[in-house]
Amino acid sequence: MDTAIPNWLKKRAELTPDRTGLIFGEDTYSFSEMFEHSVLAAGRLETIGAKEGVRVAVLLSNTPDSVFILHALQMLGSEIVILNTRLAAGEIDWQIRDCEARLLVVEQRFAETAAAARAMGGGSITLVVSEKLNEMPSDAAPHLQEEYKLGQVSTIMYTSGTTGNPKGVLQTYGNHWWSACGSALNLGIHDNDKWLCAVPIFHISGYSILMRSLIYGIGVDLHAHFDATNAVNSIKQKGITIMSAVAAMLSQIMDELGENSFPASFRCMLLGGGPAPLPLLEHCRSKQIPVYQTYGMTETSSQFATLAPEYSILKLGSAGKALFPNQIRVIREDGLAAGAKMEGEILVKGPNVTPGYYNRPDETEAKMEEGWLHTGDIGYLDSDGFLFVLDRRSDLIISGGENIYPAEIESVLFSHPSIADAGVAGIDDSKWGRVPAAFIVKKEGALLSEEDVIAYCKNRLAKYKVPKLVFFMETLPRNAAKKLVRRELRESSKGGEGPL
Amino acid sequence: MDTAIPNWLKKRAELTPDRTGLIFGEDTYSFSEMFEHSVLAAGRLETIGAKEGVRVAVLLSNTPDSVFILHALQMLGSEIVILNTRLAAGEIDWQIRDCEARLLVVEQRFAETAAAARAMGGGSITLVVSEKLNEMPSDAAPHLQEEYKLGQVSTIMYTSGTTGNPKGVLQTYGNHWWSACGSALNLGIHDNDKWLCAVPIFHISGYSILMRSLIYGIGVDLHAHFDATNAVNSIKQKGITIMSAVAAMLSQIMDELGENSFPASFRCMLLGGGPAPLPLLEHCRSKQIPVYQTYGMTETSSQFATLAPEYSILKLGSAGKALFPNQIRVIREDGLAAGAKMEGEILVKGPNVTPGYYNRPDETEAKMEEGWLHTGDIGYLDSDGFLFVLDRRSDLIISGGENIYPAEIESVLFSHPSIADAGVAGIDDSKWGRVPAAFIVKKEGALLSEEDVIAYCKNRLAKYKVPKLVFFMETLPRNAAKKLVRRELRESSKGGEGPL
């Protein structure tokens, strides 16, 4: 029988009604206020068709209203398709059609893009502007789920793969629950905890903070976007104890901090998105800022392995060990277990791992094996069992915390009439960690400038996916099987080959 | 699919090998040492037949070796029947035959009683003295469960009901897991936590502390038995942050404490076994000792509802609210939900609730209804949703934390040739909270003294179940259906009727 536990926000409002659950600038909301706002939102969303079994896509940025809408949809039992707000219209169109969403709830600022997407898809989806939702009458007693079944899908987030189109990662109520519990068993739970969320809530990194808030009963200080000055001020003035960040954010925070440090109550900088450079870690250590480096992904509903601060220098570059409910295995190309320090593909297993991809039985089957998910990431376990991630899945580019898949950009480049061959690789960038660069072989006689390529991509891709640099090449490095060797592309960008 | 998570002790030894997991007097054991000891024990137990699918009964008191044996059996996947070490031979005989255990592991001190029990049962069970286990060779590589399936039964603990024989409560790995998580979400988890366990590990109160230790990675200071002086010394000197107790223990601790108080790092006195008296709570408050009053039972794998300290005086007598994963309902005699402040039977639901009783499909079905367990306890929810327990299930007597069922003592009394009618009820006792008293109607002309009755019971019952007082009566209070009205028995013990 599927385990059922009480509706999280309702239960939290019953247990600790007066505790602060959400902070946004000067505004604070207790859990009972959050529940009231979310019930109102649920009543309105139900009126326009949201309910269990109906998929609702959202384009929402970090605001309290977004949080209430997400909680409302969770309580109604709708599957929430949480779209990246930076997507271009064509990408939105593709995802909402792929997931067969019936409703699309968007903030006014995204309404134009959403309308363009809807126009492409034939207009069968109902488009709702979230700000207008607040003006609608609310059903007095929406049909809230009294219990959440842990096996039921709660959210869907799209990720791109090495090949083909983006896939909707299914995340169950149980995935989110176990993620929160695994994190708590690793980081502890203190009465006074307050989590700074300056990562997007449409990402699992931000969304998982909202879930932890309900499950632990702790406050979230939500920032509309990351700004180092605001982050430092919050930590100093609002009693923040934990923050989620990527290396690029932490680096800006350290610059902002200057000669100062954090209050002693700040107890955890949870660092995702790849290993942090040694000077940054040493700088944090000198300021007594405990950095927990983690490994996780949309498919694991956030944090999966974590390196305790006492090991951050000793095991430099490691993402630590799998959290208590989780397991990691590294396999060689022949499928056998890799020995200590032997490179191979990273497999993960745990109750926070996705049951699969929406409507992709073949790809799900190809990636899941007796509960083990093939991440596509390459790494090794050292002799003490610490995980080292060498390369994110097939050249995934992590740019300021966003995942960028070269294949997705390449398919846009290939559609250009003047391009004969194209490859994309991440190159180092002091601000974002990495940014995508395009490597292009022009068709004979074609006229094509860097600006042309960038403009072409801008119309078809979210801004952060648009190549920042374009290199024109004679040929692209391909292996015997004609597979692009992206590592060599990266190398060639550093060498003398440069733009032609 | 049944959720599977890694072997708890093994995982804990991998994650935090050097952290102290167990303290016993001057001895300390790190998690990696605990794992080594437990693997040795597992090798020996496997040699004598313990494995998945084999039920192993144990008579073990609070010692490190007991802890290693319990962990060893858990890792082997044996169902562990954890017997109360105070049971009389006849009671042990009944329980080991009922659960069809194949092995009985007992400490030397219980060997004689165990042998007597075995003799009654026909001798089909293998009896092993735990101290001799240590002299045996150990299989170098026992077959440990790499993963625990949450739906699998891990332990069985016997409880008596209002009628009939004791029943084996099934507790799955998942029940223990969820109990630990529910408790953590209520009490928090701090890096420096150390839990004082002076309650028996054969009870769910003590056993659940061992589980939390593995799952949270915190140390347990294990006491052989409760002694107020030792408890206070531990709290003062060993950095104890949490202790499980019942009111009788807490009262002795407060006496022992005198003018002193606890270190500020002591953060939780988890109080089970019924509501605490106001003067005791006020005394604790004056010393800044935070008391968390709880409601729980063997069937809920320990803590189920808890009252936060800030409400302990305001909601005097309440056991608080159901923990995050848990739900409570109070129903009237007609089965409908009782309104606020309306008395009725308490029903509980949650992933820490037992799947049922061993080999008792009828009783399981009678007590379980769509995941809701009928506790038999009487209580109400106030208008703020706080639970008040009025009477434990059908006159259950809680004496110093032990559960005593009047029906069990009555059936012994009825077997005496000189007794015509008998009833048992709990009467107040300054040391134990309550103790059992016998109310007896002699057969005409029979000669029977209080001493005779007590001696008769001593041979047939665990010591704590033997009536401390005997009242001889003309008749016993019975209702229209001839059911004994135990509440009136209690009243009559206070009045002038006294012993004849």
Coordinates of C-alpha atoms in Angstrom, one line a residue, chain A residues 21-352:
Chain A
G21 CA 7.4 30.3 7.1
L22 CA 8.2 32.8 4.5
I23 CA 10.1 36.1 4.3
F24 CA 10.2 38.3 1.2
G25 CA 11.9 41.6 1.7
E26 CA 10.1 43.3 4.6
D27 CA 7.1 41.0 4.4
T28 CA 6.7 37.9 6.6
Y29 CA 4.1 35.2 6.5
S30 CA 3.4 32.7 9.3
F31 CA 2.5 29.1 8.3
S32 CA -1.1 29.8 9.1
E33 CA -1.0 32.8 6.8
M34 CA 0.7 30.8 4.1
F35 CA -2.0 28.2 4.4
E36 CA -4.8 30.8 4.1
H37 CA -3.2 32.4 1.1
S38 CA -2.6 29.0 -0.5
V39 CA -6.2 27.9 0.2
L40 CA -7.5 31.1 -1.5
A41 CA -5.2 30.4 -4.5
A42 CA -6.4 26.7 -4.6
G43 CA -10.0 27.9 -4.7
R44 CA -9.3 30.1 -7.7
L45 CA -7.2 27.5 -9.5
E46 CA -9.9 24.9 -8.9
T47 CA -12.5 27.2 -10.4
I48 CA -10.5 27.2 -13.7
G49 CA -9.9 23.5 -13.7
A50 CA -7.0 22.6 -11.6
K51 CA -7.5 19.3 -9.7
E52 CA -6.0 15.9 -9.2
G53 CA -5.1 14.3 -12.6
V54 CA -4.9 17.6 -14.4
R55 CA -1.4 18.8 -15.4
V56 CA -0.8 22.5 -14.8
A57 CA 2.3 24.2 -16.2
V58 CA 3.6 27.3 -14.5
L59 CA 6.0 30.2 -15.4
L60 CA 6.7 31.7 -12.0
S61 CA 9.6 33.7 -10.5
N62 CA 10.6 34.0 -6.9
T63 CA 7.7 35.8 -5.2
P64 CA 5.3 34.9 -2.3
D65 CA 2.4 34.6 -4.8
S66 CA 4.4 32.0 -6.7
V67 CA 4.9 30.1 -3.5
F68 CA 1.2 30.1 -2.7
I69 CA 0.3 29.0 -6.2
L70 CA 2.8 26.1 -6.0
H71 CA 1.5 25.1 -2.6
A72 CA -2.1 25.4 -3.8
L73 CA -1.5 23.1 -6.8
Q74 CA 0.3 20.7 -4.5
M75 CA -2.7 20.6 -2.2
L76 CA -5.1 20.2 -5.0
G77 CA -3.1 17.2 -6.2
S78 CA -2.5 18.7 -9.7
E79 CA 0.8 17.6 -11.3
I80 CA 2.8 20.8 -11.5
V81 CA 5.0 21.3 -14.6
I82 CA 7.5 23.8 -13.4
L83 CA 8.9 25.6 -16.4
N84 CA 12.1 27.5 -16.5
T85 CA 11.1 31.2 -16.8
R86 CA 14.0 31.9 -19.1
L87 CA 12.7 29.6 -21.8
A88 CA 12.0 31.0 -25.3
A89 CA 8.5 30.6 -26.7
G90 CA 9.5 27.7 -28.9
E91 CA 10.8 25.8 -25.9
I92 CA 7.7 26.5 -23.8
D93 CA 5.6 25.4 -26.7
W94 CA 7.5 22.1 -26.9
Q95 CA 7.3 21.4 -23.2
I96 CA 3.7 22.2 -22.6
R97 CA 2.7 20.1 -25.6
D98 CA 4.9 17.3 -24.5
C99 CA 3.5 17.1 -21.0
E100 CA -0.1 17.6 -22.2
A101 CA -0.7 20.4 -19.7
R102 CA -4.3 21.8 -19.7
L103 CA -3.5 25.0 -17.8
L104 CA -0.6 27.4 -18.0
V105 CA -0.3 29.8 -15.2
V106 CA 2.2 32.6 -15.8
E107 CA 3.2 35.9 -14.3
Q108 CA 2.4 39.1 -16.4
R109 CA 6.0 39.5 -17.3
F110 CA 6.1 36.2 -19.0
A111 CA 2.6 36.5 -20.6
E112 CA 3.8 37.7 -24.0
T113 CA 6.2 34.8 -24.4
A114 CA 3.6 32.4 -23.1
A115 CA 1.0 33.7 -25.6
A116 CA 3.5 33.2 -28.4
A117 CA 4.1 29.7 -27.2
R118 CA 0.4 29.0 -27.0
A119 CA -0.1 30.3 -30.5
M120 CA 2.5 27.8 -31.8
G121 CA 0.8 24.9 -30.0
G122 CA -2.7 25.4 -31.5
G123 CA -4.1 27.2 -28.5
S124 CA -5.6 24.2 -26.7
I125 CA -4.1 25.2 -23.3
T126 CA -5.8 27.6 -21.0
L127 CA -3.5 30.6 -20.3
V128 CA -3.9 32.4 -17.0
V129 CA -2.0 35.4 -15.8
S130 CA -1.2 34.8 -12.1
E131 CA -1.7 38.5 -11.1
K132 CA -5.3 38.3 -12.5
L133 CA -5.9 35.2 -10.4
N134 CA -5.9 37.3 -7.3
E135 CA -8.9 39.3 -8.6
M136 CA -11.0 36.2 -9.2
P137 CA -13.5 35.0 -6.7
S138 CA -12.2 31.9 -4.8
D139 CA -14.2 28.8 -4.2
A140 CA -14.8 28.8 -0.4
A141 CA -13.8 25.2 0.1
P142 CA -11.5 23.8 -2.5
H143 CA -11.0 20.1 -2.6
L144 CA -7.7 19.8 -0.9
Q145 CA -5.8 16.5 -0.6
E146 CA -6.1 15.5 3.0
E147 CA -3.2 13.1 2.5
Y148 CA -0.4 12.9 0.1
K149 CA 0.4 9.5 -1.4
L150 CA 4.1 9.2 -1.6
G151 CA 4.0 7.3 -4.9
Q152 CA 2.0 10.0 -6.6
V153 CA 3.6 12.4 -9.0
S154 CA 3.7 16.0 -7.7
T155 CA 5.9 17.9 -10.0
I156 CA 7.5 17.6 -13.4
M157 CA 10.7 19.5 -14.3
Y158 CA 12.2 19.4 -17.8
T159 CA 15.9 18.5 -18.4
S160 CA 17.6 18.0 -21.7
G161 CA 19.6 15.0 -22.4
T162 CA 22.7 14.4 -24.5
T163 CA 20.5 13.8 -27.5
G164 CA 17.0 14.7 -28.5
N165 CA 14.5 16.8 -26.9
P166 CA 14.0 17.8 -23.2
K167 CA 12.4 15.2 -21.0
G168 CA 10.0 15.8 -18.2
V169 CA 11.5 14.4 -14.9
L170 CA 8.7 13.0 -12.7
Q171 CA 9.1 13.9 -9.0
T172 CA 6.7 12.2 -6.6
Y173 CA 5.5 13.5 -3.2
G174 CA 7.8 10.8 -1.8
N175 CA 10.8 12.0 -3.8
H176 CA 10.4 15.4 -2.3
W177 CA 9.8 14.0 1.2
W178 CA 12.8 11.7 1.2
S179 CA 15.0 14.5 -0.2
A180 CA 14.0 16.7 2.7
C181 CA 14.6 13.8 5.2
G182 CA 17.9 12.8 3.7
S183 CA 19.1 16.5 3.8
A184 CA 17.9 16.8 7.4
L185 CA 19.8 13.7 8.5
N186 CA 22.9 15.3 6.9
L187 CA 22.6 18.9 8.0
G188 CA 20.5 18.6 11.1
I189 CA 17.4 20.6 12.0
H190 CA 17.6 23.5 14.4
D191 CA 14.6 25.4 15.9
N192 CA 16.0 28.7 14.7
D193 CA 16.8 27.6 11.1
K194 CA 16.2 30.1 8.3
W195 CA 17.1 29.2 4.8
L196 CA 18.1 31.8 2.3
C197 CA 16.7 31.0 -1.2
A198 CA 18.2 33.1 -3.9
V199 CA 18.1 30.3 -6.4
P200 CA 15.1 30.0 -8.7
I201 CA 12.1 28.1 -7.2
F202 CA 11.5 26.7 -10.7
H203 CA 14.7 24.7 -10.2
I204 CA 14.8 21.7 -7.9
S205 CA 17.5 23.6 -5.9
G206 CA 14.9 26.3 -5.0
Y207 CA 11.8 24.2 -5.0
S208 CA 13.4 21.7 -2.5
I209 CA 13.9 24.6 -0.1
L210 CA 10.1 25.3 -0.2
M211 CA 9.5 21.6 0.6
R212 CA 12.0 21.6 3.5
S213 CA 10.3 24.7 4.9
L214 CA 7.0 22.8 5.2
I215 CA 8.4 19.6 6.4
Y216 CA 10.8 21.0 9.0
G217 CA 8.8 24.0 9.9
I218 CA 11.5 26.6 9.2
G219 CA 11.4 30.0 7.5
V220 CA 12.6 30.7 4.0
D221 CA 14.0 34.1 3.1
L222 CA 13.1 34.3 -0.5
H223 CA 15.0 36.6 -2.8
A224 CA 13.6 37.6 -6.2
H225 CA 17.0 36.9 -7.7
F226 CA 20.5 36.6 -6.5
D227 CA 22.3 39.8 -5.5
A228 CA 25.4 39.5 -3.4
T229 CA 24.7 42.7 -1.4
N230 CA 21.2 41.6 -0.6
A231 CA 22.3 38.1 0.3
V232 CA 25.0 39.3 2.7
N233 CA 22.6 41.8 4.3
S234 CA 20.0 39.0 4.8
I235 CA 22.6 36.7 6.4
K236 CA 23.8 39.5 8.7
Q237 CA 20.4 40.9 9.7
K238 CA 17.8 38.2 9.4
G239 CA 19.4 35.3 11.3
I240 CA 19.9 33.2 8.2
T241 CA 21.4 29.8 9.2
I242 CA 21.6 28.0 5.8
M243 CA 22.0 29.2 2.2
S244 CA 21.9 27.3 -1.1
A245 CA 24.4 28.6 -3.7
V246 CA 26.7 27.7 -6.6
A247 CA 30.3 28.6 -6.7
A248 CA 29.7 31.7 -8.8
M249 CA 27.3 33.1 -6.2
L250 CA 29.6 32.2 -3.3
S251 CA 32.5 33.9 -5.0
Q252 CA 30.5 37.2 -5.3
I253 CA 29.4 36.9 -1.7
M254 CA 33.0 36.6 -0.5
D255 CA 33.9 39.7 -2.5
E256 CA 31.0 41.6 -1.0
L257 CA 31.8 40.4 2.5
G258 CA 35.3 42.0 2.3
E259 CA 36.8 42.2 5.7
N260 CA 33.7 41.1 7.5
S261 CA 32.3 37.7 8.3
F262 CA 29.0 36.1 9.0
P263 CA 27.2 35.8 12.4
A264 CA 28.2 32.6 14.2
S265 CA 24.6 31.3 13.8
F266 CA 25.2 30.9 10.1
R267 CA 25.9 27.2 9.9
C268 CA 25.7 25.9 6.4
M269 CA 26.6 27.1 2.9
L270 CA 25.1 24.3 0.7
L271 CA 27.1 24.4 -2.5
G272 CA 25.8 22.7 -5.7
G273 CA 26.6 22.9 -9.4
G274 CA 30.0 21.3 -9.4
P275 CA 33.2 21.6 -7.4
A276 CA 34.4 24.8 -6.0
P277 CA 37.9 26.1 -6.6
L278 CA 40.5 25.7 -3.8
P279 CA 41.1 29.5 -3.2
L280 CA 37.3 30.0 -2.7
L281 CA 37.1 27.1 -0.2
E282 CA 40.2 28.4 1.7
H283 CA 38.8 31.9 1.8
C284 CA 35.6 30.5 3.3
R285 CA 37.5 28.5 5.8
S286 CA 39.4 31.6 6.9
K287 CA 36.1 33.2 7.6
Q288 CA 34.7 30.2 9.4
I289 CA 32.0 29.8 6.8
P290 CA 31.2 26.0 6.7
V291 CA 30.8 24.9 3.0
Y292 CA 28.9 21.7 2.2
Q293 CA 29.7 20.7 -1.4
T294 CA 27.0 18.6 -2.9
Y295 CA 26.1 16.5 -5.8
G296 CA 22.5 16.3 -7.0
M297 CA 20.3 16.8 -10.0
T298 CA 16.6 17.2 -11.0
E299 CA 16.4 13.4 -11.2
T300 CA 17.3 13.1 -7.5
S301 CA 15.0 15.9 -6.3
S302 CA 18.1 17.9 -5.2
Q303 CA 20.9 17.0 -2.7
F304 CA 22.1 13.5 -3.1
A305 CA 25.7 13.3 -1.8
T306 CA 27.4 15.9 0.4
L307 CA 30.9 16.6 1.6
A308 CA 31.1 17.7 5.3
P309 CA 33.1 20.9 5.8
E310 CA 35.8 19.1 7.8
Y311 CA 36.7 17.3 4.6
S312 CA 36.4 20.2 2.1
I313 CA 40.1 20.8 1.8
L314 CA 41.3 17.3 2.5
K315 CA 39.0 15.9 -0.2
L316 CA 39.2 18.9 -2.5
G317 CA 37.0 18.5 -5.5
S318 CA 34.9 15.7 -3.9
A319 CA 31.1 15.8 -3.5
G320 CA 31.3 13.6 -0.4
K321 CA 29.2 10.6 0.3
A322 CA 25.7 9.6 -0.6
L323 CA 23.1 10.8 2.0
F324 CA 21.8 8.3 4.5
P325 CA 18.9 6.9 2.4
N326 CA 21.0 7.0 -0.8
Q327 CA 23.5 4.9 -2.6
I328 CA 26.1 5.5 -5.3
R329 CA 27.8 3.0 -7.6
V330 CA 30.4 3.6 -10.3
I331 CA 30.4 1.2 -13.2
R332 CA 32.9 0.6 -16.0
E333 CA 32.0 0.5 -19.6
D334 CA 31.4 -3.2 -19.4
G335 CA 28.8 -2.7 -16.7
L336 CA 30.9 -4.1 -13.8
A337 CA 31.6 -2.2 -10.7
A338 CA 34.6 0.1 -10.9
G339 CA 37.3 -0.3 -8.3
A340 CA 38.5 2.5 -6.0
K341 CA 39.7 5.5 -8.0
M342 CA 38.6 3.9 -11.2
E343 CA 36.6 6.2 -13.5
G344 CA 33.2 5.2 -14.7
E345 CA 29.6 6.2 -15.0
I346 CA 27.9 7.3 -11.8
L347 CA 24.7 5.4 -10.9
V348 CA 22.4 6.5 -8.1
K349 CA 19.7 4.8 -6.1
G350 CA 17.4 6.1 -3.3
P351 CA 13.8 7.0 -2.5
N352 CA 14.4 10.5 -3.8

